[in-house]
């Protein structure tokens, strides 16, 4: 689906590819495939397995991204709970490395939330209350309030308690 302008839906099910040339707003946005939003995306729940590109801010109470086969790019993410993981399909296909490249990462400028769990994410700033930086992450700065954990297979250049 290619949509010129804005999209608004109470319940948005993605199966395939959706390219929106504006903003997306919804109650629940979930599914599988490729979602490209050229401006901002706002929802109560955002749960997508695949490739996501948001030119502006992705803002949702609950954000769940399951990275699959290619890089996802989002300018900013804001939410109450934020979870970024590699899709299980990549683990299953681990023996087929040439078909499941290690480059399935999230590239983002800023992530802000209360509870944050990240894997395979490149970010400039991660800011929140409880933060767990998992494997494959490369983070410039983590600012946390209550707790911070870092996997040994992650790089965090600087961290500070606020």
Tab-separated table of C-alpha atoms in Angstrom:
chain	number	residue	atom	x	y	z
A	1	UNK	CA	0.000	0.000	0.000
A	2	UNK	CA	1.244	3.481	-0.891
A	3	UNK	CA	-0.665	6.316	0.742
A	4	UNK	CA	-0.201	9.992	-0.012
A	5	UNK	CA	-1.093	12.067	3.022
A	6	UNK	CA	-1.873	10.992	6.579
A	7	UNK	CA	-3.316	7.716	7.866
A	8	UNK	CA	-5.458	7.193	10.948
A	9	UNK	CA	-6.897	3.879	12.157
A	10	UNK	CA	-8.079	2.416	15.433
A	11	UNK	CA	-6.495	-0.957	14.631
A	12	UNK	CA	-3.859	-1.146	11.882
A	13	UNK	CA	-2.822	-4.674	10.771
A	14	UNK	CA	0.298	-4.773	8.612
A	15	UNK	CA	0.794	-7.738	6.293
A	16	UNK	CA	3.210	-6.813	3.538
A	17	UNK	CA	4.341	-3.257	2.916
A	18	UNK	CA	2.838	0.103	3.837
A	19	UNK	CA	4.418	3.401	2.761
A	20	UNK	CA	2.758	6.522	4.153
A	21	UNK	CA	3.794	9.918	2.807
A	22	UNK	CA	2.668	11.730	5.994
A	23	UNK	CA	1.780	10.946	9.632
A	24	UNK	CA	0.253	7.743	11.020
A	25	UNK	CA	-1.946	7.680	14.121
A	26	UNK	CA	-3.673	4.667	15.606
A	27	UNK	CA	-4.728	2.771	18.674
A	28	UNK	CA	-2.868	-0.429	17.844
A	29	UNK	CA	-0.410	-0.832	14.987
A	30	UNK	CA	0.940	-4.351	14.575
A	31	UNK	CA	1.931	-6.912	12.030
A	32	UNK	CA	4.657	-8.228	9.762
A	33	UNK	CA	6.464	-6.652	6.853
A	34	UNK	CA	7.793	-3.253	5.927
A	35	UNK	CA	6.371	-0.008	7.293
A	36	UNK	CA	7.679	3.359	6.115
A	37	UNK	CA	6.262	6.563	7.572
A	38	UNK	CA	7.802	9.738	6.198
A	39	UNK	CA	6.819	11.933	9.167
A	40	UNK	CA	5.560	10.934	12.662
A	41	UNK	CA	3.854	7.783	13.939
A	42	UNK	CA	1.745	7.775	17.104
A	43	UNK	CA	-0.154	4.867	18.681
A	44	UNK	CA	-1.094	3.266	21.981
A	45	UNK	CA	0.691	0.037	20.952
A	46	UNK	CA	3.220	-0.313	18.125
A	47	UNK	CA	4.364	-3.903	17.523
A	48	UNK	CA	5.970	-4.735	14.170
A	49	UNK	CA	8.172	-7.601	13.021
A	50	UNK	CA	10.178	-6.647	9.953
A	51	UNK	CA	11.599	-3.365	8.716
A	52	UNK	CA	10.400	-0.005	10.047
A	53	UNK	CA	11.367	3.471	8.897
A	54	UNK	CA	9.963	6.585	10.553
A	55	UNK	CA	11.298	9.945	9.382
A	56	UNK	CA	10.170	11.735	12.544
A	57	UNK	CA	9.094	10.476	15.969
A	58	UNK	CA	7.619	7.090	16.837
A	59	UNK	CA	5.566	7.690	19.979
A	60	UNK	CA	3.610	4.904	21.711
A	61	UNK	CA	2.838	3.683	25.219
A	62	UNK	CA	4.246	0.291	24.222
A	63	UNK	CA	6.822	-0.126	21.437
A	64	UNK	CA	7.905	-3.592	20.289
A	65	UNK	CA	10.199	-3.911	17.285
A	66	UNK	CA	11.370	-7.284	16.029
A	67	UNK	CA	14.167	-6.630	13.535
A	68	UNK	CA	14.102	-8.840	10.474
A	69	UNK	CA	16.619	-9.094	7.571
A	70	UNK	CA	17.351	-5.379	6.994
A	71	UNK	CA	18.088	-2.207	8.954
A	72	UNK	CA	15.286	-0.171	10.472
A	73	UNK	CA	15.668	3.599	10.823
A	74	UNK	CA	13.730	5.863	13.158
A	75	UNK	CA	14.672	9.443	14.026
A	76	UNK	CA	13.295	9.334	17.615
A	77	UNK	CA	11.389	6.858	19.778
A	78	UNK	CA	9.359	7.827	22.834
A	79	UNK	CA	7.236	5.541	24.965
A	80	UNK	CA	6.495	4.015	28.322
A	81	UNK	CA	7.933	0.576	27.522
A	82	UNK	CA	10.273	0.055	24.568
A	83	UNK	CA	11.618	-3.290	23.439
A	84	UNK	CA	13.831	-3.932	20.407
A	85	UNK	CA	14.900	-7.483	19.570
A	86	UNK	CA	16.033	-9.498	16.589
A	87	UNK	CA	13.273	-11.564	15.104
A	88	UNK	CA	13.359	-15.232	16.152
A	89	UNK	CA	13.479	-16.146	12.459
A	90	UNK	CA	17.046	-14.823	12.339
A	91	UNK	CA	18.089	-17.173	15.133
A	92	UNK	CA	16.460	-20.129	13.388
A	93	UNK	CA	18.190	-19.231	10.128
A	94	UNK	CA	21.513	-18.547	11.833
A	95	UNK	CA	23.161	-21.298	9.780
A	96	UNK	CA	22.185	-19.405	6.600
A	97	UNK	CA	24.206	-16.294	7.390
A	98	UNK	CA	24.383	-15.164	3.788
A	99	UNK	CA	20.563	-15.026	3.719
A	100	UNK	CA	20.140	-13.543	7.208
A	101	UNK	CA	22.785	-10.823	7.468
A	102	UNK	CA	24.001	-9.497	10.785
A	103	UNK	CA	23.076	-5.993	9.608
A	104	UNK	CA	19.463	-6.258	10.821
A	105	UNK	CA	19.814	-3.351	13.254
A	106	UNK	CA	17.822	-0.393	14.448
A	107	UNK	CA	19.474	2.951	13.747
A	108	UNK	CA	18.023	5.793	15.833
A	109	UNK	CA	19.069	9.185	17.157
A	110	UNK	CA	17.222	9.243	20.511
A	111	UNK	CA	15.202	6.766	22.579
A	112	UNK	CA	13.277	7.928	25.665
A	113	UNK	CA	11.089	5.756	27.891
A	114	UNK	CA	10.479	4.345	31.349
A	115	UNK	CA	11.441	0.722	30.742
A	116	UNK	CA	13.811	0.129	27.827
A	117	UNK	CA	15.294	-3.121	26.516
A	118	UNK	CA	17.450	-2.936	23.383
A	119	UNK	CA	19.275	-5.435	21.186
A	120	UNK	CA	21.138	-4.725	17.930
A	121	UNK	CA	20.560	-0.984	18.149
A	122	UNK	CA	22.793	1.930	17.173
A	123	UNK	CA	21.719	5.089	19.044
A	124	UNK	CA	23.183	8.431	20.023
A	125	UNK	CA	21.153	8.859	23.234
A	126	UNK	CA	19.106	6.405	25.311
A	127	UNK	CA	17.307	8.051	28.218
A	128	UNK	CA	14.981	6.438	30.770
A	129	UNK	CA	14.235	5.038	34.198
A	130	UNK	CA	15.177	1.346	33.812
A	131	UNK	CA	17.471	0.543	30.874
A	132	UNK	CA	18.912	-2.755	29.669
A	133	UNK	CA	21.370	-2.621	26.776
A	134	UNK	CA	21.563	-6.072	25.210
A	135	UNK	CA	23.873	-7.687	22.652
A	136	UNK	CA	24.808	-5.981	19.415
A	137	UNK	CA	24.147	-2.430	20.641
A	138	UNK	CA	26.354	0.584	20.026
A	139	UNK	CA	25.181	3.518	22.161
A	140	UNK	CA	26.913	6.889	22.522
A	141	UNK	CA	25.214	7.987	25.784
A	142	UNK	CA	22.893	6.299	28.291
A	143	UNK	CA	21.120	8.469	30.876
A	144	UNK	CA	19.229	6.420	33.479
A	145	UNK	CA	17.388	7.133	36.704
A	146	UNK	CA	16.810	3.853	38.605
A	147	UNK	CA	18.770	1.024	36.962
A	148	UNK	CA	21.147	0.238	34.097
A	149	UNK	CA	22.472	-3.087	32.779
A	150	UNK	CA	24.802	-3.701	29.858
A	151	UNK	CA	25.499	-6.938	28.002
A	152	UNK	CA	29.169	-7.797	27.458
A	153	UNK	CA	28.510	-7.823	23.697
A	154	UNK	CA	27.319	-4.202	23.729
A	155	UNK	CA	29.231	-0.920	23.504
A	156	UNK	CA	28.200	2.103	25.561
A	157	UNK	CA	30.573	5.054	25.218
A	158	UNK	CA	29.228	6.989	28.228
A	159	UNK	CA	26.613	6.478	30.923
A	160	UNK	CA	25.336	8.638	33.717
A	161	UNK	CA	22.736	8.450	36.422
A	162	UNK	CA	20.362	11.401	36.453
